[in-house]
Amino acid sequence: MTKLAHRFSAAAVAAVTITTFLPGTAMSAVRSPAASQARETVSQTQETASRSRGTAVNLKVTDKVRHALADAYWTQYYGPYLKKHHPGTGRKKVDGPKRVYYGKVRSAGKDVYWAVGSIGVKGDPISYQDGPHVWRRSAHGAWSYRGDTGGCLAKVPKALLKLWHLPSYC
């Protein structure tokens, strides 16, 4: 026992000794109000830390959201290109988004919504490459098209990737 006592702190040796030789006393210490309060404090600290990093929530994609994502893609990215190089091509040719992951991250009392999915323009096979594509919006703002990813989802919060079981591929 003396060799062990030199390697571990006195508190660790005392805890092992009490648990081994006096199990009833050890269990009453675990059930004590002080121990319960300590567990509650630890739980509150973990919850606060989780909130500060952001809590991820998975959401269901509605037709309204899907349409808003396609509008953002068209107006912020593909539409301006087509107006310049292929006039007369309209928004109706947008195909998607498909296979959409949609969620929000709540941090500091604010919600930020994220979407990841495949999108392209009918008749333009190149528009389908380098996905998935990423969109973002604040609680009451409009969707912002963040671009294609080329497979690297570093633009998306890690908490959502974990929730969706998606690797970042970066």
mmCIF file with all atom_site columns, C-alpha atoms in Angstrom:
data_model
loop_
_atom_site.group_PDB
_atom_site.id
_atom_site.type_symbol
_atom_site.label_atom_id
_atom_site.label_alt_id
_atom_site.label_comp_id
_atom_site.label_asym_id
_atom_site.label_entity_id
_atom_site.label_seq_id
_atom_site.pdbx_PDB_ins_code
_atom_site.Cartn_x
_atom_site.Cartn_y
_atom_site.Cartn_z
_atom_site.occupancy
_atom_site.B_iso_or_equiv
_atom_site.pdbx_formal_charge
_atom_site.auth_seq_id
_atom_site.auth_comp_id
_atom_site.auth_asym_id
_atom_site.auth_atom_id
_atom_site.pdbx_PDB_model_num
ATOM 1   C CA . MET A 1 1   ? 0.000   0.000  0.000   1.00 0.00 ? 1   MET A CA 1
ATOM 2   C CA . THR A 1 2   ? 2.919   2.370  0.698   1.00 0.00 ? 2   THR A CA 1
ATOM 3   C CA . LYS A 1 3   ? 4.162   2.197  -2.912  1.00 0.00 ? 3   LYS A CA 1
ATOM 4   C CA . LEU A 1 4   ? 0.688   3.160  -4.155  1.00 0.00 ? 4   LEU A CA 1
ATOM 5   C CA . ALA A 1 5   ? 0.370   5.969  -1.626  1.00 0.00 ? 5   ALA A CA 1
ATOM 6   C CA . HIS A 1 6   ? 3.437   7.680  -3.087  1.00 0.00 ? 6   HIS A CA 1
ATOM 7   C CA . ARG A 1 7   ? 2.048   7.582  -6.629  1.00 0.00 ? 7   ARG A CA 1
ATOM 8   C CA . PHE A 1 8   ? -1.447  8.897  -5.912  1.00 0.00 ? 8   PHE A CA 1
ATOM 9   C CA . SER A 1 9   ? -2.779  11.875 -4.027  1.00 0.00 ? 9   SER A CA 1
ATOM 10  C CA . ALA A 1 10  ? -4.002  11.449 -0.467  1.00 0.00 ? 10  ALA A CA 1
ATOM 11  C CA . ALA A 1 11  ? -7.580  12.099 -1.606  1.00 0.00 ? 11  ALA A CA 1
ATOM 12  C CA . ALA A 1 12  ? -7.418  9.297  -4.166  1.00 0.00 ? 12  ALA A CA 1
ATOM 13  C CA . VAL A 1 13  ? -6.011  6.822  -1.641  1.00 0.00 ? 13  VAL A CA 1
ATOM 14  C CA . ALA A 1 14  ? -8.651  7.847  0.924   1.00 0.00 ? 14  ALA A CA 1
ATOM 15  C CA . ALA A 1 15  ? -11.452 7.403  -1.647  1.00 0.00 ? 15  ALA A CA 1
ATOM 16  C CA . VAL A 1 16  ? -10.248 3.911  -2.581  1.00 0.00 ? 16  VAL A CA 1
ATOM 17  C CA . THR A 1 17  ? -9.807  2.965  1.069   1.00 0.00 ? 17  THR A CA 1
ATOM 18  C CA . ILE A 1 18  ? -13.249 4.189  2.110   1.00 0.00 ? 18  ILE A CA 1
ATOM 19  C CA . THR A 1 19  ? -14.929 2.541  -0.864  1.00 0.00 ? 19  THR A CA 1
ATOM 20  C CA . THR A 1 20  ? -13.133 -0.760 -0.306  1.00 0.00 ? 20  THR A CA 1
ATOM 21  C CA . PHE A 1 21  ? -13.335 -1.107 3.458   1.00 0.00 ? 21  PHE A CA 1
ATOM 22  C CA . LEU A 1 22  ? -16.438 0.923  4.295   1.00 0.00 ? 22  LEU A CA 1
ATOM 23  C CA . PRO A 1 23  ? -18.802 0.650  1.294   1.00 0.00 ? 23  PRO A CA 1
ATOM 24  C CA . GLY A 1 24  ? -21.862 1.774  3.305   1.00 0.00 ? 24  GLY A CA 1
ATOM 25  C CA . THR A 1 25  ? -20.098 4.995  4.309   1.00 0.00 ? 25  THR A CA 1
ATOM 26  C CA . ALA A 1 26  ? -18.976 5.623  0.742   1.00 0.00 ? 26  ALA A CA 1
ATOM 27  C CA . MET A 1 27  ? -22.513 5.206  -0.603  1.00 0.00 ? 27  MET A CA 1
ATOM 28  C CA . SER A 1 28  ? -23.965 7.574  1.997   1.00 0.00 ? 28  SER A CA 1
ATOM 29  C CA . ALA A 1 29  ? -21.388 10.184 0.920   1.00 0.00 ? 29  ALA A CA 1
ATOM 30  C CA . VAL A 1 30  ? -22.514 9.794  -2.711  1.00 0.00 ? 30  VAL A CA 1
ATOM 31  C CA . ARG A 1 31  ? -26.159 10.254 -1.649  1.00 0.00 ? 31  ARG A CA 1
ATOM 32  C CA . SER A 1 32  ? -25.403 13.228 0.612   1.00 0.00 ? 32  SER A CA 1
ATOM 33  C CA . PRO A 1 33  ? -26.875 16.676 -0.146  1.00 0.00 ? 33  PRO A CA 1
ATOM 34  C CA . ALA A 1 34  ? -23.377 18.113 -0.645  1.00 0.00 ? 34  ALA A CA 1
ATOM 35  C CA . ALA A 1 35  ? -22.557 15.472 -3.260  1.00 0.00 ? 35  ALA A CA 1
ATOM 36  C CA . SER A 1 36  ? -25.909 16.062 -4.971  1.00 0.00 ? 36  SER A CA 1
ATOM 37  C CA . GLN A 1 37  ? -25.266 19.810 -5.050  1.00 0.00 ? 37  GLN A CA 1
ATOM 38  C CA . ALA A 1 38  ? -21.797 19.222 -6.511  1.00 0.00 ? 38  ALA A CA 1
ATOM 39  C CA . ARG A 1 39  ? -23.281 17.041 -9.294  1.00 0.00 ? 39  ARG A CA 1
ATOM 40  C CA . GLU A 1 40  ? -25.889 19.732 -10.030 1.00 0.00 ? 40  GLU A CA 1
ATOM 41  C CA . THR A 1 41  ? -23.182 22.411 -10.268 1.00 0.00 ? 41  THR A CA 1
ATOM 42  C CA . VAL A 1 42  ? -21.167 20.269 -12.679 1.00 0.00 ? 42  VAL A CA 1
ATOM 43  C CA . SER A 1 43  ? -24.305 19.657 -14.767 1.00 0.00 ? 43  SER A CA 1
ATOM 44  C CA . GLN A 1 44  ? -25.073 23.399 -14.920 1.00 0.00 ? 44  GLN A CA 1
ATOM 45  C CA . THR A 1 45  ? -21.486 24.171 -15.935 1.00 0.00 ? 45  THR A CA 1
ATOM 46  C CA . GLN A 1 46  ? -21.626 21.605 -18.742 1.00 0.00 ? 46  GLN A CA 1
ATOM 47  C CA . GLU A 1 47  ? -24.973 23.001 -19.915 1.00 0.00 ? 47  GLU A CA 1
ATOM 48  C CA . THR A 1 48  ? -23.603 26.559 -19.953 1.00 0.00 ? 48  THR A CA 1
ATOM 49  C CA . ALA A 1 49  ? -20.534 25.430 -21.910 1.00 0.00 ? 49  ALA A CA 1
ATOM 50  C CA . SER A 1 50  ? -22.750 23.599 -24.387 1.00 0.00 ? 50  SER A CA 1
ATOM 51  C CA . ARG A 1 51  ? -24.912 26.690 -24.862 1.00 0.00 ? 51  ARG A CA 1
ATOM 52  C CA . SER A 1 52  ? -21.897 28.924 -25.439 1.00 0.00 ? 52  SER A CA 1
ATOM 53  C CA . ARG A 1 53  ? -20.649 26.656 -28.240 1.00 0.00 ? 53  ARG A CA 1
ATOM 54  C CA . GLY A 1 54  ? -24.101 26.399 -29.757 1.00 0.00 ? 54  GLY A CA 1
ATOM 55  C CA . THR A 1 55  ? -26.767 23.755 -29.653 1.00 0.00 ? 55  THR A CA 1
ATOM 56  C CA . ALA A 1 56  ? -27.555 22.077 -32.973 1.00 0.00 ? 56  ALA A CA 1
ATOM 57  C CA . VAL A 1 57  ? -31.139 21.177 -33.864 1.00 0.00 ? 57  VAL A CA 1
ATOM 58  C CA . ASN A 1 58  ? -32.216 19.151 -36.892 1.00 0.00 ? 58  ASN A CA 1
ATOM 59  C CA . LEU A 1 59  ? -35.196 20.598 -38.778 1.00 0.00 ? 59  LEU A CA 1
ATOM 60  C CA . LYS A 1 60  ? -37.561 19.285 -41.444 1.00 0.00 ? 60  LYS A CA 1
ATOM 61  C CA . VAL A 1 61  ? -37.190 20.837 -44.892 1.00 0.00 ? 61  VAL A CA 1
ATOM 62  C CA . THR A 1 62  ? -40.473 22.296 -46.108 1.00 0.00 ? 62  THR A CA 1
ATOM 63  C CA . ASP A 1 63  ? -41.371 23.252 -49.684 1.00 0.00 ? 63  ASP A CA 1
ATOM 64  C CA . LYS A 1 64  ? -41.204 26.904 -48.628 1.00 0.00 ? 64  LYS A CA 1
ATOM 65  C CA . VAL A 1 65  ? -37.617 26.485 -47.358 1.00 0.00 ? 65  VAL A CA 1
ATOM 66  C CA . ARG A 1 66  ? -36.610 24.515 -50.457 1.00 0.00 ? 66  ARG A CA 1
ATOM 67  C CA . HIS A 1 67  ? -38.024 27.266 -52.689 1.00 0.00 ? 67  HIS A CA 1
ATOM 68  C CA . ALA A 1 68  ? -36.224 29.992 -50.697 1.00 0.00 ? 68  ALA A CA 1
ATOM 69  C CA . LEU A 1 69  ? -32.920 28.108 -51.026 1.00 0.00 ? 69  LEU A CA 1
ATOM 70  C CA . ALA A 1 70  ? -33.385 27.802 -54.803 1.00 0.00 ? 70  ALA A CA 1
ATOM 71  C CA . ASP A 1 71  ? -34.209 31.527 -55.003 1.00 0.00 ? 71  ASP A CA 1
ATOM 72  C CA . ALA A 1 72  ? -31.041 32.424 -53.087 1.00 0.00 ? 72  ALA A CA 1
ATOM 73  C CA . TYR A 1 73  ? -28.957 30.186 -55.369 1.00 0.00 ? 73  TYR A CA 1
ATOM 74  C CA . TRP A 1 74  ? -30.482 31.795 -58.443 1.00 0.00 ? 74  TRP A CA 1
ATOM 75  C CA . THR A 1 75  ? -30.354 35.455 -57.404 1.00 0.00 ? 75  THR A CA 1
ATOM 76  C CA . GLN A 1 76  ? -26.967 35.416 -55.671 1.00 0.00 ? 76  GLN A CA 1
ATOM 77  C CA . TYR A 1 77  ? -24.986 33.027 -57.821 1.00 0.00 ? 77  TYR A CA 1
ATOM 78  C CA . TYR A 1 78  ? -26.240 31.473 -61.011 1.00 0.00 ? 78  TYR A CA 1
ATOM 79  C CA . GLY A 1 79  ? -28.716 34.080 -62.286 1.00 0.00 ? 79  GLY A CA 1
ATOM 80  C CA . PRO A 1 80  ? -26.204 36.929 -62.618 1.00 0.00 ? 80  PRO A CA 1
ATOM 81  C CA . TYR A 1 81  ? -23.879 34.619 -64.579 1.00 0.00 ? 81  TYR A CA 1
ATOM 82  C CA . LEU A 1 82  ? -26.640 33.562 -66.966 1.00 0.00 ? 82  LEU A CA 1
ATOM 83  C CA . LYS A 1 83  ? -27.890 37.110 -67.518 1.00 0.00 ? 83  LYS A CA 1
ATOM 84  C CA . LYS A 1 84  ? -24.403 37.993 -68.690 1.00 0.00 ? 84  LYS A CA 1
ATOM 85  C CA . HIS A 1 85  ? -23.562 34.883 -70.737 1.00 0.00 ? 85  HIS A CA 1
ATOM 86  C CA . HIS A 1 86  ? -26.914 33.265 -71.625 1.00 0.00 ? 86  HIS A CA 1
ATOM 87  C CA . PRO A 1 87  ? -29.722 35.824 -71.588 1.00 0.00 ? 87  PRO A CA 1
ATOM 88  C CA . GLY A 1 88  ? -33.228 34.417 -71.577 1.00 0.00 ? 88  GLY A CA 1
ATOM 89  C CA . THR A 1 89  ? -32.553 31.491 -69.215 1.00 0.00 ? 89  THR A CA 1
ATOM 90  C CA . GLY A 1 90  ? -34.993 31.724 -66.314 1.00 0.00 ? 90  GLY A CA 1
ATOM 91  C CA . ARG A 1 91  ? -35.279 30.726 -62.671 1.00 0.00 ? 91  ARG A CA 1
ATOM 92  C CA . LYS A 1 92  ? -37.594 27.843 -63.644 1.00 0.00 ? 92  LYS A CA 1
ATOM 93  C CA . LYS A 1 93  ? -34.564 25.838 -64.771 1.00 0.00 ? 93  LYS A CA 1
ATOM 94  C CA . VAL A 1 94  ? -33.180 25.550 -61.222 1.00 0.00 ? 94  VAL A CA 1
ATOM 95  C CA . ASP A 1 95  ? -33.220 21.875 -60.232 1.00 0.00 ? 95  ASP A CA 1
ATOM 96  C CA . GLY A 1 96  ? -33.355 21.396 -56.500 1.00 0.00 ? 96  GLY A CA 1
ATOM 97  C CA . PRO A 1 97  ? -32.109 21.631 -53.934 1.00 0.00 ? 97  PRO A CA 1
ATOM 98  C CA . LYS A 1 98  ? -32.213 17.888 -53.371 1.00 0.00 ? 98  LYS A CA 1
ATOM 99  C CA . ARG A 1 99  ? -30.948 15.698 -50.528 1.00 0.00 ? 99  ARG A CA 1
ATOM 100 C CA . VAL A 1 100 ? -31.087 18.690 -48.186 1.00 0.00 ? 100 VAL A CA 1
ATOM 101 C CA . TYR A 1 101 ? -29.845 18.682 -44.607 1.00 0.00 ? 101 TYR A CA 1
ATOM 102 C CA . TYR A 1 102 ? -31.473 21.515 -42.680 1.00 0.00 ? 102 TYR A CA 1
ATOM 103 C CA . GLY A 1 103 ? -30.961 22.678 -39.124 1.00 0.00 ? 103 GLY A CA 1
ATOM 104 C CA . LYS A 1 104 ? -30.161 25.513 -36.797 1.00 0.00 ? 104 LYS A CA 1
ATOM 105 C CA . VAL A 1 105 ? -27.541 26.364 -34.240 1.00 0.00 ? 105 VAL A CA 1
ATOM 106 C CA . ARG A 1 106 ? -28.679 28.287 -31.170 1.00 0.00 ? 106 ARG A CA 1
ATOM 107 C CA . SER A 1 107 ? -25.914 30.284 -29.564 1.00 0.00 ? 107 SER A CA 1
ATOM 108 C CA . ALA A 1 108 ? -26.182 33.195 -27.137 1.00 0.00 ? 108 ALA A CA 1
ATOM 109 C CA . GLY A 1 109 ? -29.956 33.255 -27.584 1.00 0.00 ? 109 GLY A CA 1
ATOM 110 C CA . LYS A 1 110 ? -29.773 33.644 -31.373 1.00 0.00 ? 110 LYS A CA 1
ATOM 111 C CA . ASP A 1 111 ? -30.707 31.094 -34.003 1.00 0.00 ? 111 ASP A CA 1
ATOM 112 C CA . VAL A 1 112 ? -28.679 30.686 -37.192 1.00 0.00 ? 112 VAL A CA 1
ATOM 113 C CA . TYR A 1 113 ? -30.158 28.361 -39.812 1.00 0.00 ? 113 TYR A CA 1
ATOM 114 C CA . TRP A 1 114 ? -28.051 26.235 -42.155 1.00 0.00 ? 114 TRP A CA 1
ATOM 115 C CA . ALA A 1 115 ? -28.849 24.071 -45.165 1.00 0.00 ? 115 ALA A CA 1
ATOM 116 C CA . VAL A 1 116 ? -26.662 21.738 -47.200 1.00 0.00 ? 116 VAL A CA 1
ATOM 117 C CA . GLY A 1 117 ? -27.829 20.127 -50.425 1.00 0.00 ? 117 GLY A CA 1
ATOM 118 C CA . SER A 1 118 ? -27.413 19.406 -54.126 1.00 0.00 ? 118 SER A CA 1
ATOM 119 C CA . ILE A 1 119 ? -28.600 21.943 -56.688 1.00 0.00 ? 119 ILE A CA 1
ATOM 120 C CA . GLY A 1 120 ? -28.020 22.733 -60.336 1.00 0.00 ? 120 GLY A CA 1
ATOM 121 C CA . VAL A 1 121 ? -29.577 24.132 -63.489 1.00 0.00 ? 121 VAL A CA 1
ATOM 122 C CA . LYS A 1 122 ? -31.314 21.867 -66.007 1.00 0.00 ? 122 LYS A CA 1
ATOM 123 C CA . GLY A 1 123 ? -29.363 21.708 -69.236 1.00 0.00 ? 123 GLY A CA 1
ATOM 124 C CA . ASP A 1 124 ? -26.068 22.683 -67.611 1.00 0.00 ? 124 ASP A CA 1
ATOM 125 C CA . PRO A 1 125 ? -24.269 19.565 -66.317 1.00 0.00 ? 125 PRO A CA 1
ATOM 126 C CA . ILE A 1 126 ? -21.361 21.627 -64.972 1.00 0.00 ? 126 ILE A CA 1
ATOM 127 C CA . SER A 1 127 ? -23.703 23.386 -62.526 1.00 0.00 ? 127 SER A CA 1
ATOM 128 C CA . TYR A 1 128 ? -24.163 20.073 -60.663 1.00 0.00 ? 128 TYR A CA 1
ATOM 129 C CA . GLN A 1 129 ? -20.496 19.572 -59.813 1.00 0.00 ? 129 GLN A CA 1
ATOM 130 C CA . ASP A 1 130 ? -18.527 20.677 -56.748 1.00 0.00 ? 130 ASP A CA 1
ATOM 131 C CA . GLY A 1 131 ? -21.386 20.206 -54.293 1.00 0.00 ? 131 GLY A CA 1
ATOM 132 C CA . PRO A 1 132 ? -22.856 19.990 -51.878 1.00 0.00 ? 132 PRO A CA 1
ATOM 133 C CA . HIS A 1 133 ? -23.914 23.612 -51.667 1.00 0.00 ? 133 HIS A CA 1
ATOM 134 C CA . VAL A 1 134 ? -24.346 25.604 -48.441 1.00 0.00 ? 134 VAL A CA 1
ATOM 135 C CA . TRP A 1 135 ? -26.876 28.237 -47.384 1.00 0.00 ? 135 TRP A CA 1
ATOM 136 C CA . ARG A 1 136 ? -27.142 30.261 -44.171 1.00 0.00 ? 136 ARG A CA 1
ATOM 137 C CA . ARG A 1 137 ? -29.608 32.697 -42.656 1.00 0.00 ? 137 ARG A CA 1
ATOM 138 C CA . SER A 1 138 ? -29.988 34.472 -39.338 1.00 0.00 ? 138 SER A CA 1
ATOM 139 C CA . ALA A 1 139 ? -33.205 34.181 -37.351 1.00 0.00 ? 139 ALA A CA 1
ATOM 140 C CA . HIS A 1 140 ? -35.230 36.724 -39.305 1.00 0.00 ? 140 HIS A CA 1
ATOM 141 C CA . GLY A 1 141 ? -33.045 37.353 -42.328 1.00 0.00 ? 141 GLY A CA 1
ATOM 142 C CA . ALA A 1 142 ? -33.045 36.099 -45.882 1.00 0.00 ? 142 ALA A CA 1
ATOM 143 C CA . TRP A 1 143 ? -31.122 33.038 -47.046 1.00 0.00 ? 143 TRP A CA 1
ATOM 144 C CA . SER A 1 144 ? -27.560 33.669 -48.106 1.00 0.00 ? 144 SER A CA 1
ATOM 145 C CA . TYR A 1 145 ? -25.994 31.315 -50.634 1.00 0.00 ? 145 TYR A CA 1
ATOM 146 C CA . ARG A 1 146 ? -22.553 30.494 -49.223 1.00 0.00 ? 146 ARG A CA 1
ATOM 147 C CA . GLY A 1 147 ? -21.294 28.581 -52.246 1.00 0.00 ? 147 GLY A CA 1
ATOM 148 C CA . ASP A 1 148 ? -20.422 25.096 -53.323 1.00 0.00 ? 148 ASP A CA 1
ATOM 149 C CA . THR A 1 149 ? -18.037 23.138 -51.174 1.00 0.00 ? 149 THR A CA 1
ATOM 150 C CA . GLY A 1 150 ? -16.152 20.845 -53.508 1.00 0.00 ? 150 GLY A CA 1
ATOM 151 C CA . GLY A 1 151 ? -16.900 18.232 -50.857 1.00 0.00 ? 151 GLY A CA 1
ATOM 152 C CA . CYS A 1 152 ? -15.327 20.150 -47.935 1.00 0.00 ? 152 CYS A CA 1
ATOM 153 C CA . LEU A 1 153 ? -18.043 21.103 -45.461 1.00 0.00 ? 153 LEU A CA 1
ATOM 154 C CA . ALA A 1 154 ? -15.845 23.387 -43.331 1.00 0.00 ? 154 ALA A CA 1
ATOM 155 C CA . LYS A 1 155 ? -18.337 26.237 -43.910 1.00 0.00 ? 155 LYS A CA 1
ATOM 156 C CA . VAL A 1 156 ? -20.952 24.375 -41.835 1.00 0.00 ? 156 VAL A CA 1
ATOM 157 C CA . PRO A 1 157 ? -20.833 24.348 -38.013 1.00 0.00 ? 157 PRO A CA 1
ATOM 158 C CA . LYS A 1 158 ? -19.305 21.162 -36.635 1.00 0.00 ? 158 LYS A CA 1
ATOM 159 C CA . ALA A 1 159 ? -22.248 20.657 -34.273 1.00 0.00 ? 159 ALA A CA 1
ATOM 160 C CA . LEU A 1 160 ? -24.610 20.277 -37.240 1.00 0.00 ? 160 LEU A CA 1
ATOM 161 C CA . LEU A 1 161 ? -22.247 17.978 -39.138 1.00 0.00 ? 161 LEU A CA 1
ATOM 162 C CA . LYS A 1 162 ? -22.082 15.766 -36.067 1.00 0.00 ? 162 LYS A CA 1
ATOM 163 C CA . LEU A 1 163 ? -25.881 15.791 -35.701 1.00 0.00 ? 163 LEU A CA 1
ATOM 164 C CA . TRP A 1 164 ? -26.333 14.901 -39.383 1.00 0.00 ? 164 TRP A CA 1
ATOM 165 C CA . HIS A 1 165 ? -23.544 12.264 -39.244 1.00 0.00 ? 165 HIS A CA 1
ATOM 166 C CA . LEU A 1 166 ? -21.674 13.995 -42.074 1.00 0.00 ? 166 LEU A CA 1
ATOM 167 C CA . PRO A 1 167 ? -17.887 14.065 -42.270 1.00 0.00 ? 167 PRO A CA 1
ATOM 168 C CA . SER A 1 168 ? -16.324 17.385 -43.289 1.00 0.00 ? 168 SER A CA 1
ATOM 169 C CA . TYR A 1 169 ? -14.062 15.756 -45.957 1.00 0.00 ? 169 TYR A CA 1
ATOM 170 C CA . CYS A 1 170 ? -11.470 18.520 -45.564 1.00 0.00 ? 170 CYS A CA 1
#
